[in-house]
Short mmCIF file of C-alpha atoms in Angstrom, two decimals:
data_model
loop_
_atom_site.label_atom_id
_atom_site.label_comp_id
_atom_site.label_asym_id
_atom_site.label_seq_id
_atom_site.Cartn_x
_atom_site.Cartn_y
_atom_site.Cartn_z
CA MET Z 291 13.28 -49.38 18.57
CA LEU Z 292 15.73 -50.38 21.29
CA ASN Z 293 14.78 -50.36 24.92
CA ARG Z 294 17.21 -49.07 27.54
CA THR Z 295 18.60 -52.48 28.45
CA GLN Z 296 19.31 -53.33 24.82
CA LEU Z 297 20.91 -49.94 24.26
CA ILE Z 298 23.23 -50.34 27.24
CA ARG Z 299 24.26 -53.81 26.06
CA LEU Z 300 24.94 -52.45 22.58
CA ILE Z 301 27.04 -49.58 23.95
CA GLU Z 302 29.00 -51.99 26.15
CA ALA Z 303 29.54 -54.35 23.21
CA SER Z 304 30.75 -51.41 21.12
CA LEU Z 305 33.27 -50.46 23.79
CA HIS Z 306 34.40 -54.07 24.11
CA ALA Z 307 34.85 -54.24 20.31
CA ARG Z 308 36.91 -51.02 20.47
CA ARG Z 309 34.31 -49.07 18.53
CA SER Z 310 34.18 -46.13 20.90
CA ASP Z 311 32.91 -43.92 18.08
CA TYR Z 312 29.77 -46.03 17.79
CA ALA Z 313 29.36 -46.17 21.58
CA ARG Z 314 29.71 -42.37 21.75
CA LYS Z 315 27.12 -41.80 19.02
CA LEU Z 316 24.62 -44.20 20.61
CA SER Z 317 25.12 -42.61 24.03
CA ARG Z 318 24.69 -39.07 22.72
CA ALA Z 319 21.54 -40.03 20.80
CA TRP Z 320 20.00 -41.54 23.94
CA LEU Z 321 21.06 -38.62 26.12
CA GLN Z 322 19.31 -36.14 23.82
CA VAL Z 323 16.05 -37.62 25.09
CA TRP Z 324 17.15 -38.77 28.57
CA PRO Z 325 19.99 -36.39 29.55
CA GLN Z 326 20.18 -37.47 33.20
CA ASP Z 327 20.61 -41.22 32.54
CA PHE Z 328 23.46 -42.05 34.91
CA THR Z 329 24.56 -45.31 33.28
CA VAL Z 330 24.55 -43.96 29.75
CA ASN Z 331 26.49 -40.87 30.87
CA LEU Z 332 29.06 -43.17 32.46
CA LEU Z 333 29.33 -45.18 29.23
CA LEU Z 334 29.67 -41.94 27.26
CA ALA Z 335 32.57 -40.93 29.51
CA LYS Z 336 34.22 -44.31 28.90
CA SER Z 337 33.87 -43.88 25.15
CA LEU Z 338 35.35 -40.38 25.35
CA ILE Z 339 38.31 -41.70 27.32
CA SER Z 340 38.87 -44.32 24.62
CA GLU Z 341 38.97 -41.50 22.09
CA SER Z 342 41.44 -39.49 24.22
CA ASN Z 343 38.87 -36.80 24.98
CA GLU Z 344 39.77 -36.69 28.66
CA HIS Z 345 38.55 -33.16 29.39
CA GLU Z 346 34.97 -33.85 28.31
CA ALA Z 347 35.03 -37.23 30.08
CA PHE Z 348 36.32 -35.47 33.22
CA THR Z 349 33.41 -33.01 33.13
CA ILE Z 350 30.87 -35.83 32.85
CA LEU Z 351 32.51 -37.97 35.54
CA LYS Z 352 32.82 -35.03 37.92
CA HIS Z 353 29.08 -34.40 37.55
CA LEU Z 354 28.29 -38.09 38.11
CA ALA Z 355 30.44 -38.07 41.26
CA VAL Z 356 28.23 -35.30 42.64
CA VAL Z 357 24.99 -37.05 41.63
CA ASP Z 358 26.03 -40.31 43.30
CA PRO Z 359 29.14 -39.86 45.45
CA GLU Z 360 29.02 -43.48 46.62
CA GLN Z 361 29.35 -44.94 43.11
CA VAL Z 362 32.83 -46.45 43.31
CA SER Z 363 33.07 -47.14 39.57
CA VAL Z 364 32.86 -43.40 38.86
CA HIS Z 365 35.72 -42.60 41.23
CA GLU Z 366 37.84 -45.47 39.88
CA ILE Z 367 37.57 -43.95 36.41
CA LEU Z 368 37.73 -40.33 37.55
CA ALA Z 369 40.95 -40.60 39.58
CA PRO Z 370 43.30 -41.50 36.70
CA ILE Z 371 41.71 -38.87 34.46
CA ALA Z 372 42.12 -36.25 37.19
CA ARG Z 373 45.78 -37.29 37.56
CA SER Z 374 46.29 -37.09 33.81
CA ILE Z 375 44.92 -33.58 33.45
CA GLY Z 376 46.38 -32.23 36.70
CA GLU Z 377 43.22 -31.90 38.77
CA ASN Z 378 44.91 -32.77 42.07
CA GLU Z 379 42.00 -31.84 44.35
CA VAL Z 380 39.58 -34.09 42.45
CA LEU Z 381 42.25 -36.79 42.32
CA ALA Z 382 42.71 -36.77 46.10
CA LEU Z 383 38.97 -36.83 46.71
CA SER Z 384 38.32 -39.65 44.25
CA GLU Z 385 41.19 -41.78 45.51
CA GLY Z 386 40.06 -41.27 49.09
CA LEU Z 387 36.46 -42.17 48.32
CA THR Z 388 37.55 -45.23 46.35
CA ARG Z 389 39.52 -46.50 49.34
CA MET Z 390 36.77 -45.64 51.79
CA LEU Z 391 33.92 -47.17 49.79
#
C-alpha cells in the first residue's frame, strides 16, 4: 500500500516519463477515496493536458482556482488552457492573478 507522498512521487515520475496514462489512472484511483485532494487533482489535470483532454483539465483547474485562488501554479496552467479553448474571461482572470501573485 502506497502512502500519499509515495503516490504523488509516482504520479510525478509517470508524468516525467511521459506516461500520462499511468499518472491519470493512479490519480483517479486515489481520488475515488479522497476526491478533494488538491495536489492529486492538479496532477490529474496535468495528465489530462498531456493526453489532449483540455476540457476536462479545464474543469478541474477552474475548480482548484476557486478552492485556492492564491495557488499560482494552478493559474499558470489554467491560463494557456483557457486561451486554447476560448474561455477569455477565465484567461484574463488567471493571467491577472498570475502577475499579481
